[in-house]
């Protein structure tokens, strides 16, 4: 009984210590919390708040891109700066590419101070860049880029992205044991070690610069069979022969045109250059492996995951076709709190699908009705023409 009570108390204590550092659902007053950058001037796109064409709740609005072929740069200051040292970091938001995006980004950045929000741009220093990027059929991925000692490092694994027109939740969780998880709609799509899946650290071992492959090392797995003999007459078979089906043109004049020669064709009997068959090399020693030594430049770091200062969040993307809606942004150390927003978006996605499918069914029904009406009109016109012809024939008789 005491043990169970202790577990409950520890759980309550952990819950009370959990903290949400930023949460945005783009309700009334969102414009006062976000600053649009003027960095791109006339090339900058405009935002508004919208639930989109299909939704579960028309009042559940998100940040909406509105102009095609524009840069979108906007940022918000966190209520207070924080470090994720010693705790989980959850970075999560929903993305709805309602326009069926063909080429454009859907990722956010967490940034350290200072940030001039009025000039926030692609060169602004950031800690983490995370979210989907779609362009044609070749690029459908989720970026997971972390800054380490001033360099932006890309994840080495492929992380998929959703590219339909419905709402999807993207979640990045960075743990203090230097592991990470990427989830889409609450389902894990990638996980692993920060040390293994990024090139943050120099390799632990390197090739021994003093080691060289022995000059007598045999690394040919096979050799030509010394007992194999080239068949007699092999080289006498020509590569091409005169076309046996070719005939001298009737109007060919040997005196004027010269001696007629039939065109050549590939010789079906030709077997190419002769090569002795291959056999296993009895002297083969295997592939030579370069000996390794400890890398003198390797320095381990158990705090790769930790950023001393998260102060701002920003969206900085280019979109060919606008119409994306971003919503339910949360930055927290509380995995359970972030999961609640996943369930909200899941319900919204189901409602969006139903509304879209209903709309499509109504469109199909209307198109079918119009098709039938046109068909009936053509039939009526044909009947009228037939009646007129019959009447004309009657008059002639």
CSV table of C-alpha atoms in Angstrom, one decimal:
chain,number,residue,atom,x,y,z
A,1,UNK,CA,0.0,0.0,0.0
A,2,UNK,CA,2.8,2.4,0.9
A,3,UNK,CA,4.7,1.5,-2.3
A,4,UNK,CA,1.6,2.3,-4.4
A,5,UNK,CA,1.0,5.5,-2.6
A,6,UNK,CA,4.7,6.5,-3.1
A,7,UNK,CA,4.3,5.8,-6.9
A,8,UNK,CA,1.2,8.0,-7.0
A,9,UNK,CA,2.9,10.8,-5.1
A,10,UNK,CA,6.0,10.7,-7.3
A,11,UNK,CA,3.7,10.9,-10.4
A,12,UNK,CA,1.9,13.9,-9.0
A,13,UNK,CA,5.2,15.5,-8.1
A,14,UNK,CA,6.5,15.0,-11.7
A,15,UNK,CA,3.3,16.4,-13.1
A,16,UNK,CA,3.5,19.5,-10.9
A,17,UNK,CA,7.0,20.1,-12.0
A,18,UNK,CA,6.2,19.8,-15.7
A,19,UNK,CA,6.0,23.1,-17.5
A,20,UNK,CA,4.6,24.4,-20.8
A,21,UNK,CA,6.9,27.2,-22.1
A,22,UNK,CA,4.8,28.2,-25.1
A,23,UNK,CA,1.3,27.4,-26.4
A,24,UNK,CA,-0.5,29.0,-29.3
A,25,UNK,CA,-3.9,28.2,-30.8
A,26,UNK,CA,-4.4,31.4,-32.7
A,27,UNK,CA,-7.5,32.6,-30.9
A,28,UNK,CA,-8.4,36.3,-30.5
A,29,UNK,CA,-5.4,38.6,-30.1
A,30,UNK,CA,-2.9,36.3,-31.8
A,31,UNK,CA,-1.6,39.2,-33.9
A,32,UNK,CA,-0.3,41.0,-30.8
A,33,UNK,CA,1.8,37.9,-29.9
A,34,UNK,CA,3.4,37.5,-33.3
A,35,UNK,CA,5.6,39.8,-35.3
A,36,UNK,CA,5.8,39.6,-39.1
A,37,UNK,CA,9.2,40.1,-40.5
A,38,UNK,CA,9.8,42.8,-43.2
A,39,UNK,CA,13.0,41.1,-44.4
A,40,UNK,CA,11.6,40.1,-47.8
A,41,UNK,CA,9.7,43.3,-48.5
A,42,UNK,CA,7.2,42.9,-51.4
A,43,UNK,CA,8.0,39.2,-51.6
A,44,UNK,CA,6.6,38.6,-48.1
A,45,UNK,CA,3.2,36.8,-47.9
A,46,UNK,CA,0.3,37.8,-45.8
A,47,UNK,CA,-1.2,35.8,-42.9
A,48,UNK,CA,-4.6,35.5,-41.5
A,49,UNK,CA,-6.4,33.2,-39.0
A,50,UNK,CA,-8.6,30.6,-40.6
A,51,UNK,CA,-10.2,27.2,-39.9
A,52,UNK,CA,-10.0,26.4,-43.6
A,53,UNK,CA,-12.7,25.0,-46.0
A,54,UNK,CA,-13.1,21.8,-44.0
A,55,UNK,CA,-13.0,21.7,-40.2
A,56,UNK,CA,-14.5,20.2,-37.1
A,57,UNK,CA,-15.0,23.6,-35.4
A,58,UNK,CA,-15.2,26.9,-37.4
A,59,UNK,CA,-13.8,28.7,-34.4
A,60,UNK,CA,-10.7,26.6,-34.2
A,61,UNK,CA,-8.5,28.7,-36.4
A,62,UNK,CA,-4.8,28.5,-37.2
A,63,UNK,CA,-2.1,30.6,-38.9
A,64,UNK,CA,-3.0,30.7,-42.6
A,65,UNK,CA,-0.7,31.5,-45.5
A,66,UNK,CA,-2.7,33.4,-48.2
A,67,UNK,CA,-0.6,34.4,-51.2
A,68,UNK,CA,1.1,32.1,-53.7
A,69,UNK,CA,4.8,32.3,-54.5
A,70,UNK,CA,5.7,34.2,-51.3
A,71,UNK,CA,8.1,34.0,-48.4
A,72,UNK,CA,6.5,33.6,-45.0
A,73,UNK,CA,8.5,34.9,-42.0
A,74,UNK,CA,6.8,35.5,-38.6
A,75,UNK,CA,7.9,34.9,-35.0
A,76,UNK,CA,6.8,35.1,-31.4
A,77,UNK,CA,8.6,35.7,-28.2
A,78,UNK,CA,8.2,33.0,-25.5
A,79,UNK,CA,6.8,34.2,-22.2
A,80,UNK,CA,10.1,33.4,-20.7
A,81,UNK,CA,13.4,32.0,-21.9
A,82,UNK,CA,14.3,28.5,-20.8
A,83,UNK,CA,16.9,25.8,-21.0
A,84,UNK,CA,16.0,22.2,-21.7
A,85,UNK,CA,19.0,20.9,-19.8
A,86,UNK,CA,18.1,18.0,-17.6
A,87,UNK,CA,14.5,17.6,-19.0
A,88,UNK,CA,12.6,16.5,-22.0
A,89,UNK,CA,11.9,19.0,-24.7
A,90,UNK,CA,8.7,18.5,-26.7
A,91,UNK,CA,8.3,20.7,-29.8
A,92,UNK,CA,4.9,20.1,-31.5
A,93,UNK,CA,2.4,21.7,-33.9
A,94,UNK,CA,-0.2,20.8,-36.5
A,95,UNK,CA,0.1,21.4,-40.2
A,96,UNK,CA,-2.8,21.3,-42.7
A,97,UNK,CA,-1.8,21.7,-46.4
A,98,UNK,CA,-5.4,22.2,-47.5
A,99,UNK,CA,-4.2,23.5,-50.8
A,100,UNK,CA,-2.6,20.1,-51.7
A,101,UNK,CA,0.8,21.8,-51.5
A,102,UNK,CA,3.1,21.2,-54.5
A,103,UNK,CA,6.2,22.9,-53.2
A,104,UNK,CA,6.8,24.6,-49.9
A,105,UNK,CA,7.9,24.3,-46.3
A,106,UNK,CA,5.9,23.7,-43.2
A,107,UNK,CA,8.5,23.9,-40.5
A,108,UNK,CA,9.1,26.0,-37.3
A,109,UNK,CA,12.3,27.0,-35.6
A,110,UNK,CA,13.2,27.5,-31.9
A,111,UNK,CA,15.6,30.4,-31.5
A,112,UNK,CA,17.9,31.8,-28.8
A,113,UNK,CA,18.0,35.5,-27.9
A,114,UNK,CA,18.6,38.0,-29.3
A,115,UNK,CA,16.3,38.1,-32.3
A,116,UNK,CA,15.2,41.2,-34.2
A,117,UNK,CA,11.8,40.0,-35.0
A,118,UNK,CA,11.2,42.7,-37.6
A,119,UNK,CA,14.1,41.3,-39.7
A,120,UNK,CA,13.8,37.6,-38.8
A,121,UNK,CA,15.0,35.6,-41.9
A,122,UNK,CA,16.7,32.4,-43.0
A,123,UNK,CA,20.0,33.6,-41.7
A,124,UNK,CA,18.7,34.1,-38.1
A,125,UNK,CA,20.5,31.7,-35.7
A,126,UNK,CA,18.3,29.0,-34.4
A,127,UNK,CA,18.5,26.0,-32.1
A,128,UNK,CA,16.1,23.6,-33.8
A,129,UNK,CA,14.3,23.5,-37.1
A,130,UNK,CA,11.6,20.9,-37.3
A,131,UNK,CA,8.7,20.1,-39.6
A,132,UNK,CA,7.6,19.0,-43.1
A,133,UNK,CA,9.0,20.1,-46.4
A,134,UNK,CA,7.3,19.1,-49.7
A,135,UNK,CA,8.5,19.8,-53.2
A,136,UNK,CA,7.2,17.7,-56.2
A,137,UNK,CA,7.7,14.0,-56.0
A,138,UNK,CA,11.3,14.1,-55.0
A,139,UNK,CA,11.1,15.9,-51.6
A,140,UNK,CA,8.6,14.6,-49.0
A,141,UNK,CA,10.5,14.7,-45.7
A,142,UNK,CA,10.4,16.1,-42.2
A,143,UNK,CA,13.4,18.3,-41.3
A,144,UNK,CA,15.1,17.7,-38.0
A,145,UNK,CA,18.0,20.1,-37.8
A,146,UNK,CA,19.8,20.9,-34.6
A,147,UNK,CA,22.5,23.6,-34.1
A,148,UNK,CA,25.7,22.3,-32.4
A,149,UNK,CA,28.5,24.7,-31.6
A,150,UNK,CA,27.3,27.2,-34.2
A,151,UNK,CA,26.7,24.7,-37.0
A,152,UNK,CA,23.3,23.5,-38.2
A,153,UNK,CA,23.4,19.7,-38.4
A,154,UNK,CA,20.9,17.7,-40.5
A,155,UNK,CA,19.6,14.3,-39.3
A,156,UNK,CA,21.2,11.5,-41.4
A,157,UNK,CA,18.1,9.3,-41.4
A,158,UNK,CA,15.1,9.8,-43.7
A,159,UNK,CA,12.0,11.1,-41.9
A,160,UNK,CA,8.8,11.0,-43.9
A,161,UNK,CA,6.2,13.7,-44.1
A,162,UNK,CA,2.4,13.7,-44.8
A,163,UNK,CA,1.3,15.5,-48.0
A,164,UNK,CA,-2.5,15.2,-48.1
A,165,UNK,CA,-4.9,18.1,-47.4
A,166,UNK,CA,-5.7,17.1,-43.8
A,167,UNK,CA,-4.4,18.2,-40.4
A,168,UNK,CA,-1.4,16.3,-39.1
A,169,UNK,CA,0.6,16.7,-35.9
A,170,UNK,CA,4.4,16.8,-36.0
A,171,UNK,CA,6.1,16.0,-32.7
A,172,UNK,CA,9.8,16.1,-31.8
A,173,UNK,CA,10.9,14.9,-28.4
A,174,UNK,CA,14.5,15.4,-27.3
A,175,UNK,CA,15.4,13.5,-24.2
A,176,UNK,CA,18.2,14.3,-21.7
A,177,UNK,CA,19.9,10.9,-22.4
A,178,UNK,CA,20.7,12.2,-25.9
A,179,UNK,CA,17.9,10.2,-27.6
A,180,UNK,CA,15.1,11.5,-29.7
A,181,UNK,CA,11.7,10.6,-31.1
A,182,UNK,CA,9.8,12.0,-34.1
A,183,UNK,CA,6.1,11.3,-34.2
A,184,UNK,CA,3.4,12.1,-36.8
A,185,UNK,CA,-0.2,12.0,-35.4
A,186,UNK,CA,1.2,10.4,-32.3
A,187,UNK,CA,2.7,7.5,-34.1
A,188,UNK,CA,6.5,7.0,-34.0
A,189,UNK,CA,8.1,7.5,-37.5
A,190,UNK,CA,11.8,7.8,-36.3
A,191,UNK,CA,13.9,7.5,-33.2
A,192,UNK,CA,17.4,7.0,-32.1
A,193,UNK,CA,20.5,8.5,-30.7
A,194,UNK,CA,21.6,12.1,-31.2
A,195,UNK,CA,25.2,10.9,-31.2
A,196,UNK,CA,24.6,8.3,-33.9
A,197,UNK,CA,22.1,9.9,-36.2
A,198,UNK,CA,23.8,13.3,-36.5
A,199,UNK,CA,27.4,14.2,-37.2
A,200,UNK,CA,27.8,16.2,-34.0
A,201,UNK,CA,31.0,14.5,-32.8
A,202,UNK,CA,34.2,13.5,-34.5
A,203,UNK,CA,34.4,9.7,-35.0
A,204,UNK,CA,35.7,7.7,-32.1
A,205,UNK,CA,38.2,5.9,-34.4
A,206,UNK,CA,40.0,6.8,-37.5
A,207,UNK,CA,42.1,4.8,-40.0
A,208,UNK,CA,45.6,4.4,-38.7
A,209,UNK,CA,47.7,6.8,-40.9
A,210,UNK,CA,50.8,4.7,-40.4
A,211,UNK,CA,49.1,1.5,-41.7
A,212,UNK,CA,49.4,0.6,-45.4
A,213,UNK,CA,48.2,-2.3,-47.4
A,214,UNK,CA,51.1,-4.8,-47.9
A,215,UNK,CA,52.5,-4.7,-51.4
A,216,UNK,CA,52.0,-8.5,-51.8
A,217,UNK,CA,48.4,-8.4,-50.6
A,218,UNK,CA,46.1,-10.3,-53.0
A,219,UNK,CA,42.6,-8.9,-53.1
A,220,UNK,CA,41.4,-10.3,-56.4
A,221,UNK,CA,38.7,-12.9,-55.6
A,222,UNK,CA,38.9,-14.6,-59.0
A,223,UNK,CA,41.5,-15.1,-61.7
A,224,UNK,CA,41.4,-16.2,-65.3
A,225,UNK,CA,41.5,-20.0,-65.5
A,226,UNK,CA,45.0,-20.9,-66.8
A,227,UNK,CA,43.7,-24.2,-68.2
A,228,UNK,CA,41.0,-22.5,-70.3
A,229,UNK,CA,41.9,-22.5,-74.0
A,230,UNK,CA,40.4,-20.3,-76.7
A,231,UNK,CA,38.5,-22.4,-79.3
A,232,UNK,CA,40.0,-22.7,-82.8
A,233,UNK,CA,38.7,-20.2,-85.3
A,234,UNK,CA,37.3,-17.8,-82.6
A,235,UNK,CA,39.1,-14.8,-84.0
A,236,UNK,CA,38.1,-15.6,-87.5
A,237,UNK,CA,34.4,-14.9,-86.9
A,238,UNK,CA,33.7,-11.4,-88.2
A,239,UNK,CA,31.7,-8.9,-86.1
A,240,UNK,CA,29.6,-8.0,-89.1
A,241,UNK,CA,28.6,-9.8,-92.3
A,242,UNK,CA,27.0,-8.8,-95.6
A,243,UNK,CA,23.2,-8.7,-95.3
A,244,UNK,CA,22.1,-11.9,-97.2
A,245,UNK,CA,18.7,-10.3,-97.9
A,246,UNK,CA,20.1,-7.2,-99.5
A,247,UNK,CA,19.7,-6.9,-103.3
A,248,UNK,CA,21.4,-4.7,-105.7
A,249,UNK,CA,19.1,-1.9,-106.9
A,250,UNK,CA,17.8,-2.3,-110.4
A,251,UNK,CA,19.0,1.2,-111.4
A,252,UNK,CA,22.5,0.6,-110.1
A,253,UNK,CA,25.2,1.5,-112.7
A,254,UNK,CA,28.6,-0.1,-111.9
A,255,UNK,CA,30.4,2.4,-114.2
A,256,UNK,CA,28.7,5.4,-112.7
A,257,UNK,CA,28.0,4.3,-109.1
A,258,UNK,CA,31.0,2.0,-108.6
A,259,UNK,CA,31.0,-1.6,-107.5
A,260,UNK,CA,27.9,-2.4,-105.5
A,261,UNK,CA,28.5,-3.8,-102.0
A,262,UNK,CA,25.6,-5.1,-99.9
A,263,UNK,CA,25.1,-3.4,-96.5
A,264,UNK,CA,26.5,-5.1,-93.4
A,265,UNK,CA,24.5,-6.4,-90.4
A,266,UNK,CA,25.6,-7.8,-87.0
A,267,UNK,CA,26.9,-11.3,-87.3
A,268,UNK,CA,24.7,-13.6,-85.1
A,269,UNK,CA,27.7,-16.0,-84.9
A,270,UNK,CA,30.0,-13.4,-83.4
A,271,UNK,CA,30.7,-14.0,-79.7
A,272,UNK,CA,32.9,-11.0,-79.0
A,273,UNK,CA,36.4,-10.9,-77.6
A,274,UNK,CA,37.4,-14.2,-76.1
A,275,UNK,CA,38.1,-14.2,-72.3
A,276,UNK,CA,39.1,-17.1,-70.2
A,277,UNK,CA,36.5,-18.2,-67.7
A,278,UNK,CA,37.1,-17.0,-64.1
A,279,UNK,CA,37.9,-19.3,-61.2
A,280,UNK,CA,38.5,-18.7,-57.4
A,281,UNK,CA,41.9,-17.2,-56.7
A,282,UNK,CA,43.8,-19.6,-54.4
A,283,UNK,CA,46.0,-16.7,-53.3
A,284,UNK,CA,43.1,-14.5,-52.3
A,285,UNK,CA,43.5,-13.1,-48.8
A,286,UNK,CA,40.2,-11.3,-48.5
A,287,UNK,CA,39.4,-7.6,-48.6
A,288,UNK,CA,42.1,-5.6,-46.8
A,289,UNK,CA,40.7,-3.7,-43.8
A,290,UNK,CA,42.5,-0.6,-42.8
A,291,UNK,CA,43.4,-0.9,-39.1
A,292,UNK,CA,41.7,1.7,-36.8
A,293,UNK,CA,43.2,3.8,-33.9
A,294,UNK,CA,41.5,6.0,-31.4
A,295,UNK,CA,40.8,9.4,-32.8
A,296,UNK,CA,42.8,12.0,-30.9
A,297,UNK,CA,40.3,14.7,-31.9
A,298,UNK,CA,37.3,12.8,-30.5
A,299,UNK,CA,35.7,14.5,-27.5
A,300,UNK,CA,32.5,13.0,-26.1
A,301,UNK,CA,29.6,15.3,-25.1
A,302,UNK,CA,26.7,14.1,-22.9
A,303,UNK,CA,24.9,17.4,-23.3
A,304,UNK,CA,24.4,17.6,-27.0
A,305,UNK,CA,20.6,17.6,-26.4
A,306,UNK,CA,20.8,20.7,-24.1
A,307,UNK,CA,20.3,24.3,-25.3
A,308,UNK,CA,21.0,27.0,-22.8
A,309,UNK,CA,18.5,29.4,-24.2
A,310,UNK,CA,15.2,29.0,-26.1
A,311,UNK,CA,13.6,32.4,-26.3
A,312,UNK,CA,11.6,32.6,-29.6
A,313,UNK,CA,9.7,30.5,-32.1
A,314,UNK,CA,9.5,31.3,-35.8
A,315,UNK,CA,8.1,30.2,-39.1
A,316,UNK,CA,10.4,30.9,-42.0
A,317,UNK,CA,9.3,29.2,-45.2
A,318,UNK,CA,8.7,29.7,-49.0
A,319,UNK,CA,5.5,28.4,-50.6
A,320,UNK,CA,4.7,28.2,-54.3
A,321,UNK,CA,1.0,27.5,-53.5
A,322,UNK,CA,-0.3,29.1,-50.3
A,323,UNK,CA,-3.1,27.8,-48.1
A,324,UNK,CA,-1.3,26.0,-45.3
A,325,UNK,CA,-2.8,26.3,-41.8
A,326,UNK,CA,-0.6,25.9,-38.7
A,327,UNK,CA,-2.1,25.4,-35.3
A,328,UNK,CA,-1.9,23.9,-31.8
A,329,UNK,CA,1.8,24.9,-31.3
A,330,UNK,CA,3.3,23.7,-28.0
A,331,UNK,CA,6.8,23.8,-26.5
A,332,UNK,CA,6.9,21.9,-23.2
A,333,UNK,CA,8.7,19.3,-21.1
A,334,UNK,CA,5.3,17.5,-20.5
A,335,UNK,CA,4.8,14.7,-23.0
A,336,UNK,CA,1.3,14.0,-21.7
A,337,UNK,CA,0.2,17.6,-22.2
A,338,UNK,CA,1.4,17.6,-25.8
A,339,UNK,CA,-0.4,14.3,-26.4
A,340,UNK,CA,-3.8,16.0,-25.5
A,341,UNK,CA,-3.4,18.2,-28.6
A,342,UNK,CA,-2.7,15.2,-30.8
A,343,UNK,CA,-6.2,13.8,-29.9
A,344,UNK,CA,-7.8,17.2,-30.7
A,345,UNK,CA,-6.2,17.2,-34.1
A,346,UNK,CA,-7.2,13.6,-34.7
A,347,UNK,CA,-10.8,14.5,-34.2
A,348,UNK,CA,-10.4,17.5,-36.5
A,349,UNK,CA,-8.8,15.3,-39.2
A,350,UNK,CA,-11.7,12.9,-39.2
A,351,UNK,CA,-14.2,15.8,-39.5
A,352,UNK,CA,-12.2,17.3,-42.3
A,353,UNK,CA,-12.2,13.9,-44.2
A,354,UNK,CA,-16.0,13.5,-43.8
A,355,UNK,CA,-16.7,17.1,-44.9
A,356,UNK,CA,-14.4,16.7,-47.9
A,357,UNK,CA,-15.9,13.4,-48.9
A,358,UNK,CA,-19.4,14.8,-48.6
A,359,UNK,CA,-18.4,17.8,-50.7
A,360,UNK,CA,-16.9,15.5,-53.3
A,361,UNK,CA,-20.0,13.3,-53.4
A,362,UNK,CA,-22.2,16.4,-53.9
A,363,UNK,CA,-20.0,17.5,-56.7
A,364,UNK,CA,-20.2,14.1,-58.4
A,365,UNK,CA,-24.0,14.1,-58.0
A,366,UNK,CA,-24.2,17.6,-59.5
A,367,UNK,CA,-22.0,16.7,-62.4
A,368,UNK,CA,-24.0,13.6,-63.1
A,369,UNK,CA,-27.2,15.6,-63.0
A,370,UNK,CA,-25.8,18.2,-65.4
A,371,UNK,CA,-24.6,15.3,-67.7
A,372,UNK,CA,-28.1,13.8,-67.7
A,373,UNK,CA,-29.6,17.2,-68.4
A,374,UNK,CA,-27.3,17.8,-71.4
A,375,UNK,CA,-28.1,14.3,-72.6
A,376,UNK,CA,-31.8,14.9,-72.4
A,377,UNK,CA,-31.4,18.2,-74.1
A,378,UNK,CA,-29.6,16.6,-77.0
A,379,UNK,CA,-32.2,13.8,-77.2
A,380,UNK,CA,-35.0,16.5,-77.3
A,381,UNK,CA,-33.1,18.4,-80.0
A,382,UNK,CA,-32.7,15.2,-82.1
A,383,UNK,CA,-36.4,14.4,-81.7
A,384,UNK,CA,-37.3,18.0,-82.8
A,385,UNK,CA,-35.1,17.7,-85.9
A,386,UNK,CA,-36.6,14.3,-86.7
A,387,UNK,CA,-40.1,15.7,-86.4
A,388,UNK,CA,-39.2,18.7,-88.6
A,389,UNK,CA,-37.8,16.4,-91.3
A,390,UNK,CA,-41.0,14.3,-91.2
A,391,UNK,CA,-43.1,17.4,-91.5
A,392,UNK,CA,-41.0,18.6,-94.5
A,393,UNK,CA,-41.3,15.2,-96.2
A,394,UNK,CA,-45.1,15.3,-95.7
A,395,UNK,CA,-45.3,18.7,-97.3
A,396,UNK,CA,-43.3,17.5,-100.3
A,397,UNK,CA,-45.7,14.6,-100.8
